[in-house]
């Protein structure tokens, strides 16, 4: 990166590598997602309520969460486990890929796993693989699953590979998270009036720092039109400066000339 994009390398050097490089992630998050889409999704759900007063906004969130918990429980009831439906789908794909790999057993713990493109070292005891996917996601990668299958073939370990997937992906954990419900509440007409003496006042107005902006911000269309005029408000055309023939000044000047000619003609006729 230093050779190919020096500027980009310099910018990234100012940010700790653990914030942007998978090679430096600790694995504590048990997730290798780099996006904050969860916040984006929640924010999108709140579009109808976020400009409302605080009570209305909180009521919107409460109703939304109540509905969400019910919907999640319906999905959970249909799932078979042992992992959550999405985690099971991901892990099934990993298991399918693992069947294509060659495993070389070193001892009961260490395995060298080869594919046509790569070669990785799996340590089943430490739950690590040199591809780092097992470390980062806490879900065995295809190399690890291939090693686990090899262990089963050699009677070292009998059990499903899902047992080595971290409990955060288990259906039972997901059910535990959603076991509580948000209790229904009666309407505002039944609410007890607050005894809190504090009066809600509008926030204090703060004068903005710096000189206040006098000119308004121009829209995109206006800015494009402005680009056709020079500093003296003359229209430019292909590099040459030309005066607009329809301007008011030219019109007034021509009118004055006509009037003067008429006056001179009248004076000439009267003499
Ligand atoms: Zn791996």
PDB file of C-alpha atoms in Angstrom, residues 22-271:
ATOM      1  CA  UNK A  22      -9.092  -7.726   9.985  1.00  0.00           C
ATOM      2  CA  UNK A  23      -5.542  -8.989  10.578  1.00  0.00           C
ATOM      3  CA  UNK A  24      -5.428  -6.845  13.757  1.00  0.00           C
ATOM      4  CA  UNK A  25      -8.952  -7.520  15.075  1.00  0.00           C
ATOM      5  CA  UNK A  26      -8.870  -9.082  18.551  1.00  0.00           C
ATOM      6  CA  UNK A  27     -11.835 -11.432  18.034  1.00  0.00           C
ATOM      7  CA  UNK A  28     -13.552 -10.172  21.180  1.00  0.00           C
ATOM      8  CA  UNK A  29     -16.558  -9.040  19.106  1.00  0.00           C
ATOM      9  CA  UNK A  30     -17.081 -12.555  17.661  1.00  0.00           C
ATOM     10  CA  UNK A  31     -18.127 -10.851  14.438  1.00  0.00           C
ATOM     11  CA  UNK A  32     -16.182  -9.767  11.338  1.00  0.00           C
ATOM     12  CA  UNK A  33     -18.704  -7.210  10.083  1.00  0.00           C
ATOM     13  CA  UNK A  34     -17.114  -3.833   9.309  1.00  0.00           C
ATOM     14  CA  UNK A  35     -20.372  -1.913   8.707  1.00  0.00           C
ATOM     15  CA  UNK A  36     -22.736  -0.274  11.186  1.00  0.00           C
ATOM     16  CA  UNK A  37     -25.838  -1.430   9.317  1.00  0.00           C
ATOM     17  CA  UNK A  38     -27.602  -2.364  12.568  1.00  0.00           C
ATOM     18  CA  UNK A  39     -27.727   1.356  13.485  1.00  0.00           C
ATOM     19  CA  UNK A  40     -28.822   2.235   9.938  1.00  0.00           C
ATOM     20  CA  UNK A  41     -31.703  -0.244  10.088  1.00  0.00           C
ATOM     21  CA  UNK A  42     -32.860   1.024  13.508  1.00  0.00           C
ATOM     22  CA  UNK A  43     -32.577   4.633  12.321  1.00  0.00           C
ATOM     23  CA  UNK A  44     -34.683   3.809   9.261  1.00  0.00           C
ATOM     24  CA  UNK A  45     -37.378   2.285  11.470  1.00  0.00           C
ATOM     25  CA  UNK A  46     -37.518   5.507  13.494  1.00  0.00           C
ATOM     26  CA  UNK A  47     -38.090   7.830  10.504  1.00  0.00           C
ATOM     27  CA  UNK A  48     -41.781   8.228  11.366  1.00  0.00           C
ATOM     28  CA  UNK A  49     -41.067   9.146  15.008  1.00  0.00           C
ATOM     29  CA  UNK A  50     -37.705  10.831  15.405  1.00  0.00           C
ATOM     30  CA  UNK A  51     -39.001  14.384  14.837  1.00  0.00           C
ATOM     31  CA  UNK A  52     -41.885  13.876  17.300  1.00  0.00           C
ATOM     32  CA  UNK A  53     -41.966  14.940  20.990  1.00  0.00           C
ATOM     33  CA  UNK A  54     -40.066  12.644  23.320  1.00  0.00           C
ATOM     34  CA  UNK A  55     -43.112  10.755  24.746  1.00  0.00           C
ATOM     35  CA  UNK A  56     -44.536  10.082  21.253  1.00  0.00           C
ATOM     36  CA  UNK A  57     -41.108   8.943  20.050  1.00  0.00           C
ATOM     37  CA  UNK A  58     -40.659   6.581  23.025  1.00  0.00           C
ATOM     38  CA  UNK A  59     -44.175   5.181  22.542  1.00  0.00           C
ATOM     39  CA  UNK A  60     -43.345   4.487  18.872  1.00  0.00           C
ATOM     40  CA  UNK A  61     -40.186   2.609  19.903  1.00  0.00           C
ATOM     41  CA  UNK A  62     -42.076   0.650  22.589  1.00  0.00           C
ATOM     42  CA  UNK A  63     -44.781  -0.498  20.138  1.00  0.00           C
ATOM     43  CA  UNK A  64     -42.154  -1.326  17.493  1.00  0.00           C
ATOM     44  CA  UNK A  65     -40.128  -3.408  19.975  1.00  0.00           C
ATOM     45  CA  UNK A  66     -43.276  -5.234  21.176  1.00  0.00           C
ATOM     46  CA  UNK A  67     -44.128  -6.209  17.585  1.00  0.00           C
ATOM     47  CA  UNK A  68     -40.522  -7.200  16.869  1.00  0.00           C
ATOM     48  CA  UNK A  69     -40.304  -9.508  19.886  1.00  0.00           C
ATOM     49  CA  UNK A  70     -43.533 -11.267  18.820  1.00  0.00           C
ATOM     50  CA  UNK A  71     -42.253 -11.691  15.235  1.00  0.00           C
ATOM     51  CA  UNK A  72     -38.880 -13.053  16.398  1.00  0.00           C
ATOM     52  CA  UNK A  73     -40.631 -15.540  18.704  1.00  0.00           C
ATOM     53  CA  UNK A  74     -42.676 -16.810  15.724  1.00  0.00           C
ATOM     54  CA  UNK A  75     -39.425 -17.455  13.773  1.00  0.00           C
ATOM     55  CA  UNK A  76     -37.824 -19.108  16.803  1.00  0.00           C
ATOM     56  CA  UNK A  77     -40.799 -21.470  17.182  1.00  0.00           C
ATOM     57  CA  UNK A  78     -40.284 -22.720  13.607  1.00  0.00           C
ATOM     58  CA  UNK A  79     -36.463 -23.142  13.940  1.00  0.00           C
ATOM     59  CA  UNK A  80     -34.954 -26.551  14.670  1.00  0.00           C
ATOM     60  CA  UNK A  81     -31.467 -25.563  15.838  1.00  0.00           C
ATOM     61  CA  UNK A  82     -28.989 -26.161  17.271  1.00  0.00           C
ATOM     62  CA  UNK A  83     -27.918 -22.844  15.692  1.00  0.00           C
ATOM     63  CA  UNK A  84     -30.098 -19.861  14.751  1.00  0.00           C
ATOM     64  CA  UNK A  85     -31.572 -20.184  11.221  1.00  0.00           C
ATOM     65  CA  UNK A  86     -29.109 -17.698   9.682  1.00  0.00           C
ATOM     66  CA  UNK A  87     -26.062 -19.102  11.516  1.00  0.00           C
ATOM     67  CA  UNK A  88     -27.120 -22.628  10.499  1.00  0.00           C
ATOM     68  CA  UNK A  89     -27.364 -21.537   6.857  1.00  0.00           C
ATOM     69  CA  UNK A  90     -23.851 -20.011   7.007  1.00  0.00           C
ATOM     70  CA  UNK A  91     -22.424 -23.058   8.786  1.00  0.00           C
ATOM     71  CA  UNK A  92     -24.021 -25.495   6.317  1.00  0.00           C
ATOM     72  CA  UNK A  93     -22.191 -23.675   3.522  1.00  0.00           C
ATOM     73  CA  UNK A  94     -18.907 -23.913   5.471  1.00  0.00           C
ATOM     74  CA  UNK A  95     -19.463 -27.669   5.956  1.00  0.00           C
ATOM     75  CA  UNK A  96     -20.088 -28.061   2.226  1.00  0.00           C
ATOM     76  CA  UNK A  97     -16.824 -26.237   1.402  1.00  0.00           C
ATOM     77  CA  UNK A  98     -14.930 -28.296   4.026  1.00  0.00           C
ATOM     78  CA  UNK A  99     -15.680 -31.520   2.151  1.00  0.00           C
ATOM     79  CA  UNK A 100     -13.457 -30.300  -0.721  1.00  0.00           C
ATOM     80  CA  UNK A 101     -10.307 -29.938   1.462  1.00  0.00           C
ATOM     81  CA  UNK A 102      -7.403 -32.286   2.181  1.00  0.00           C
ATOM     82  CA  UNK A 103      -6.362 -32.773   5.817  1.00  0.00           C
ATOM     83  CA  UNK A 104      -2.943 -33.785   7.115  1.00  0.00           C
ATOM     84  CA  UNK A 105      -3.032 -34.800  10.771  1.00  0.00           C
ATOM     85  CA  UNK A 106       0.057 -33.784  12.777  1.00  0.00           C
ATOM     86  CA  UNK A 107      -1.177 -34.825  16.227  1.00  0.00           C
ATOM     87  CA  UNK A 108      -4.538 -34.928  18.038  1.00  0.00           C
ATOM     88  CA  UNK A 109      -4.631 -31.116  18.188  1.00  0.00           C
ATOM     89  CA  UNK A 110      -2.835 -29.752  15.107  1.00  0.00           C
ATOM     90  CA  UNK A 111      -3.846 -30.201  11.479  1.00  0.00           C
ATOM     91  CA  UNK A 112      -2.575 -28.898   8.154  1.00  0.00           C
ATOM     92  CA  UNK A 113      -5.467 -28.273   5.767  1.00  0.00           C
ATOM     93  CA  UNK A 114      -4.884 -27.834   2.040  1.00  0.00           C
ATOM     94  CA  UNK A 115      -7.087 -26.549  -0.735  1.00  0.00           C
ATOM     95  CA  UNK A 116      -6.144 -25.888  -4.358  1.00  0.00           C
ATOM     96  CA  UNK A 117      -5.308 -22.265  -3.464  1.00  0.00           C
ATOM     97  CA  UNK A 118      -4.274 -22.183   0.197  1.00  0.00           C
ATOM     98  CA  UNK A 119      -2.737 -24.054   3.092  1.00  0.00           C
ATOM     99  CA  UNK A 120      -3.778 -23.408   6.681  1.00  0.00           C
ATOM    100  CA  UNK A 121      -2.864 -24.689  10.131  1.00  0.00           C
ATOM    101  CA  UNK A 122      -5.715 -25.533  12.509  1.00  0.00           C
ATOM    102  CA  UNK A 123      -5.313 -25.878  16.271  1.00  0.00           C
ATOM    103  CA  UNK A 124      -8.457 -27.521  17.616  1.00  0.00           C
ATOM    104  CA  UNK A 125      -7.545 -27.026  21.273  1.00  0.00           C
ATOM    105  CA  UNK A 126      -6.968 -23.254  20.953  1.00  0.00           C
ATOM    106  CA  UNK A 127      -9.820 -22.912  18.421  1.00  0.00           C
ATOM    107  CA  UNK A 128      -7.588 -21.111  15.917  1.00  0.00           C
ATOM    108  CA  UNK A 129      -6.829 -21.284  12.214  1.00  0.00           C
ATOM    109  CA  UNK A 130      -4.190 -19.322  10.323  1.00  0.00           C
ATOM    110  CA  UNK A 131      -6.923 -17.919   8.041  1.00  0.00           C
ATOM    111  CA  UNK A 132      -8.145 -16.175  11.287  1.00  0.00           C
ATOM    112  CA  UNK A 133     -11.854 -16.665  10.525  1.00  0.00           C
ATOM    113  CA  UNK A 134     -12.351 -18.999  13.502  1.00  0.00           C
ATOM    114  CA  UNK A 135     -10.584 -16.481  15.774  1.00  0.00           C
ATOM    115  CA  UNK A 136     -12.629 -13.542  14.518  1.00  0.00           C
ATOM    116  CA  UNK A 137     -16.122 -15.022  14.241  1.00  0.00           C
ATOM    117  CA  UNK A 138     -15.959 -17.818  16.851  1.00  0.00           C
ATOM    118  CA  UNK A 139     -17.481 -20.081  14.209  1.00  0.00           C
ATOM    119  CA  UNK A 140     -15.147 -22.813  12.849  1.00  0.00           C
ATOM    120  CA  UNK A 141     -13.906 -21.994   9.343  1.00  0.00           C
ATOM    121  CA  UNK A 142     -13.926 -24.532   6.495  1.00  0.00           C
ATOM    122  CA  UNK A 143     -10.374 -25.653   7.437  1.00  0.00           C
ATOM    123  CA  UNK A 144     -11.413 -26.262  11.043  1.00  0.00           C
ATOM    124  CA  UNK A 145     -14.527 -28.206   9.999  1.00  0.00           C
ATOM    125  CA  UNK A 146     -12.372 -30.340   7.680  1.00  0.00           C
ATOM    126  CA  UNK A 147     -10.042 -31.051  10.640  1.00  0.00           C
ATOM    127  CA  UNK A 148     -13.029 -31.881  12.923  1.00  0.00           C
ATOM    128  CA  UNK A 149     -14.372 -34.305  10.292  1.00  0.00           C
ATOM    129  CA  UNK A 150     -10.915 -35.919  10.085  1.00  0.00           C
ATOM    130  CA  UNK A 151     -10.889 -36.304  13.891  1.00  0.00           C
ATOM    131  CA  UNK A 152     -14.249 -38.073  13.721  1.00  0.00           C
ATOM    132  CA  UNK A 153     -12.896 -40.427  11.029  1.00  0.00           C
ATOM    133  CA  UNK A 154      -9.974 -41.278  13.345  1.00  0.00           C
ATOM    134  CA  UNK A 155     -12.292 -41.749  16.353  1.00  0.00           C
ATOM    135  CA  UNK A 156     -10.583 -38.889  18.212  1.00  0.00           C
ATOM    136  CA  UNK A 157     -13.743 -36.935  18.621  1.00  0.00           C
ATOM    137  CA  UNK A 158     -17.342 -37.997  18.062  1.00  0.00           C
ATOM    138  CA  UNK A 159     -19.870 -35.222  17.863  1.00  0.00           C
ATOM    139  CA  UNK A 160     -21.375 -32.704  15.470  1.00  0.00           C
ATOM    140  CA  UNK A 161     -19.152 -29.758  14.336  1.00  0.00           C
ATOM    141  CA  UNK A 162     -21.890 -27.372  15.583  1.00  0.00           C
ATOM    142  CA  UNK A 163     -20.726 -28.096  19.149  1.00  0.00           C
ATOM    143  CA  UNK A 164     -17.582 -26.056  18.458  1.00  0.00           C
ATOM    144  CA  UNK A 165     -19.580 -23.029  17.288  1.00  0.00           C
ATOM    145  CA  UNK A 166     -19.692 -20.317  19.973  1.00  0.00           C
ATOM    146  CA  UNK A 167     -22.883 -20.144  22.049  1.00  0.00           C
ATOM    147  CA  UNK A 168     -23.698 -16.659  20.678  1.00  0.00           C
ATOM    148  CA  UNK A 169     -24.890 -18.416  17.482  1.00  0.00           C
ATOM    149  CA  UNK A 170     -27.008 -20.988  19.314  1.00  0.00           C
ATOM    150  CA  UNK A 171     -30.800 -20.992  19.056  1.00  0.00           C
ATOM    151  CA  UNK A 172     -31.042 -21.459  22.830  1.00  0.00           C
ATOM    152  CA  UNK A 173     -29.038 -18.212  23.374  1.00  0.00           C
ATOM    153  CA  UNK A 174     -31.247 -16.342  20.923  1.00  0.00           C
ATOM    154  CA  UNK A 175     -34.332 -17.561  22.767  1.00  0.00           C
ATOM    155  CA  UNK A 176     -32.853 -16.427  26.080  1.00  0.00           C
ATOM    156  CA  UNK A 177     -32.319 -12.913  24.651  1.00  0.00           C
ATOM    157  CA  UNK A 178     -35.965 -12.667  23.606  1.00  0.00           C
ATOM    158  CA  UNK A 179     -37.543 -14.443  26.592  1.00  0.00           C
ATOM    159  CA  UNK A 180     -38.697 -11.173  28.177  1.00  0.00           C
ATOM    160  CA  UNK A 181     -41.598  -9.138  26.812  1.00  0.00           C
ATOM    161  CA  UNK A 182     -42.450  -5.460  26.998  1.00  0.00           C
ATOM    162  CA  UNK A 183     -45.585  -5.276  29.127  1.00  0.00           C
ATOM    163  CA  UNK A 184     -48.613  -3.411  27.713  1.00  0.00           C
ATOM    164  CA  UNK A 185     -49.575  -0.122  29.368  1.00  0.00           C
ATOM    165  CA  UNK A 186     -52.856   1.851  29.537  1.00  0.00           C
ATOM    166  CA  UNK A 187     -53.310   5.077  27.553  1.00  0.00           C
ATOM    167  CA  UNK A 188     -52.112   8.587  28.589  1.00  0.00           C
ATOM    168  CA  UNK A 189     -55.567   9.417  30.045  1.00  0.00           C
ATOM    169  CA  UNK A 190     -54.808   6.954  32.865  1.00  0.00           C
ATOM    170  CA  UNK A 191     -51.306   8.184  33.543  1.00  0.00           C
ATOM    171  CA  UNK A 192     -50.581   9.790  36.917  1.00  0.00           C
ATOM    172  CA  UNK A 193     -49.703  13.478  36.684  1.00  0.00           C
ATOM    173  CA  UNK A 194     -46.052  14.015  37.495  1.00  0.00           C
ATOM    174  CA  UNK A 195     -45.294  15.716  40.825  1.00  0.00           C
ATOM    175  CA  UNK A 196     -41.907  16.806  39.559  1.00  0.00           C
ATOM    176  CA  UNK A 197     -41.719  20.626  40.090  1.00  0.00           C
ATOM    177  CA  UNK A 198     -39.329  21.171  37.180  1.00  0.00           C
ATOM    178  CA  UNK A 199     -40.753  23.287  34.383  1.00  0.00           C
ATOM    179  CA  UNK A 200     -39.660  22.409  30.873  1.00  0.00           C
ATOM    180  CA  UNK A 201     -38.257  25.561  29.299  1.00  0.00           C
ATOM    181  CA  UNK A 202     -37.094  26.040  25.718  1.00  0.00           C
ATOM    182  CA  UNK A 203     -33.318  25.775  25.325  1.00  0.00           C
ATOM    183  CA  UNK A 204     -31.249  28.965  25.599  1.00  0.00           C
ATOM    184  CA  UNK A 205     -30.378  30.583  22.313  1.00  0.00           C
ATOM    185  CA  UNK A 206     -26.652  30.648  21.674  1.00  0.00           C
ATOM    186  CA  UNK A 207     -25.117  33.075  19.246  1.00  0.00           C
ATOM    187  CA  UNK A 208     -23.145  31.166  16.656  1.00  0.00           C
ATOM    188  CA  UNK A 209     -19.357  31.547  16.676  1.00  0.00           C
ATOM    189  CA  UNK A 210     -17.884  33.601  13.831  1.00  0.00           C
ATOM    190  CA  UNK A 211     -19.281  36.237  11.516  1.00  0.00           C
ATOM    191  CA  UNK A 212     -22.916  35.568  10.574  1.00  0.00           C
ATOM    192  CA  UNK A 213     -23.406  34.507   7.003  1.00  0.00           C
ATOM    193  CA  UNK A 214     -24.941  37.280   4.915  1.00  0.00           C
ATOM    194  CA  UNK A 215     -25.309  35.608   1.581  1.00  0.00           C
ATOM    195  CA  UNK A 216     -27.752  32.779   1.340  1.00  0.00           C
ATOM    196  CA  UNK A 217     -26.602  29.417   0.062  1.00  0.00           C
ATOM    197  CA  UNK A 218     -27.328  29.017  -3.625  1.00  0.00           C
ATOM    198  CA  UNK A 219     -29.064  26.017  -5.058  1.00  0.00           C
ATOM    199  CA  UNK A 220     -27.374  23.755  -7.608  1.00  0.00           C
ATOM    200  CA  UNK A 221     -29.279  25.278 -10.588  1.00  0.00           C
ATOM    201  CA  UNK A 222     -28.378  28.813  -9.555  1.00  0.00           C
ATOM    202  CA  UNK A 223     -24.711  27.950  -9.156  1.00  0.00           C
ATOM    203  CA  UNK A 224     -24.651  26.561 -12.695  1.00  0.00           C
ATOM    204  CA  UNK A 225     -26.138  29.778 -14.124  1.00  0.00           C
ATOM    205  CA  UNK A 226     -23.651  31.863 -12.068  1.00  0.00           C
ATOM    206  CA  UNK A 227     -20.770  30.002 -13.711  1.00  0.00           C
ATOM    207  CA  UNK A 228     -21.661  31.655 -17.052  1.00  0.00           C
ATOM    208  CA  UNK A 229     -21.021  35.176 -15.674  1.00  0.00           C
ATOM    209  CA  UNK A 230     -17.685  36.837 -14.901  1.00  0.00           C
ATOM    210  CA  UNK A 231     -16.852  39.138 -11.941  1.00  0.00           C
ATOM    211  CA  UNK A 232     -18.414  42.176 -13.711  1.00  0.00           C
ATOM    212  CA  UNK A 233     -21.717  40.351 -14.206  1.00  0.00           C
ATOM    213  CA  UNK A 234     -21.015  39.978 -17.953  1.00  0.00           C
ATOM    214  CA  UNK A 235     -22.001  36.790 -19.669  1.00  0.00           C
ATOM    215  CA  UNK A 236     -19.044  34.749 -20.907  1.00  0.00           C
ATOM    216  CA  UNK A 237     -19.162  32.621 -24.035  1.00  0.00           C
ATOM    217  CA  UNK A 238     -16.312  30.358 -25.185  1.00  0.00           C
ATOM    218  CA  UNK A 239     -13.649  32.417 -23.417  1.00  0.00           C
ATOM    219  CA  UNK A 240     -14.818  35.795 -24.866  1.00  0.00           C
ATOM    220  CA  UNK A 241     -16.617  38.393 -22.739  1.00  0.00           C
ATOM    221  CA  UNK A 242     -19.823  39.713 -24.306  1.00  0.00           C
ATOM    222  CA  UNK A 243     -22.471  42.137 -23.100  1.00  0.00           C
ATOM    223  CA  UNK A 244     -26.055  40.939 -22.960  1.00  0.00           C
ATOM    224  CA  UNK A 245     -27.969  42.944 -25.607  1.00  0.00           C
ATOM    225  CA  UNK A 246     -31.251  42.652 -23.724  1.00  0.00           C
ATOM    226  CA  UNK A 247     -30.012  44.318 -20.536  1.00  0.00           C
ATOM    227  CA  UNK A 248     -32.097  47.154 -19.048  1.00  0.00           C
ATOM    228  CA  UNK A 249     -29.207  49.647 -19.330  1.00  0.00           C
ATOM    229  CA  UNK A 250     -28.947  49.183 -23.099  1.00  0.00           C
ATOM    230  CA  UNK A 251     -32.725  49.466 -23.464  1.00  0.00           C
ATOM    231  CA  UNK A 252     -32.862  52.741 -21.468  1.00  0.00           C
ATOM    232  CA  UNK A 253     -29.894  54.185 -23.395  1.00  0.00           C
ATOM    233  CA  UNK A 254     -31.525  53.424 -26.770  1.00  0.00           C
ATOM    234  CA  UNK A 255     -34.826  54.952 -25.599  1.00  0.00           C
ATOM    235  CA  UNK A 256     -33.013  58.183 -24.577  1.00  0.00           C
ATOM    236  CA  UNK A 257     -31.346  58.387 -28.030  1.00  0.00           C
ATOM    237  CA  UNK A 258     -34.724  58.020 -29.803  1.00  0.00           C
ATOM    238  CA  UNK A 259     -36.280  60.697 -27.612  1.00  0.00           C
ATOM    239  CA  UNK A 260     -33.384  63.104 -28.302  1.00  0.00           C
ATOM    240  CA  UNK A 261     -33.705  62.518 -32.069  1.00  0.00           C
ATOM    241  CA  UNK A 262     -37.450  63.246 -31.904  1.00  0.00           C
ATOM    242  CA  UNK A 263     -36.863  66.477 -29.932  1.00  0.00           C
ATOM    243  CA  UNK A 264     -34.189  67.622 -32.437  1.00  0.00           C
ATOM    244  CA  UNK A 265     -36.514  66.832 -35.370  1.00  0.00           C
ATOM    245  CA  UNK A 266     -39.352  68.867 -33.781  1.00  0.00           C
ATOM    246  CA  UNK A 267     -37.022  71.823 -33.104  1.00  0.00           C
ATOM    247  CA  UNK A 268     -35.769  71.672 -36.713  1.00  0.00           C
ATOM    248  CA  UNK A 269     -39.378  71.680 -38.099  1.00  0.00           C
ATOM    249  CA  UNK A 270     -40.494  74.603 -35.882  1.00  0.00           C
ATOM    250  CA  UNK A 271     -37.561  76.805 -37.038  1.00  0.00           C
TER     251      UNK A 271
END
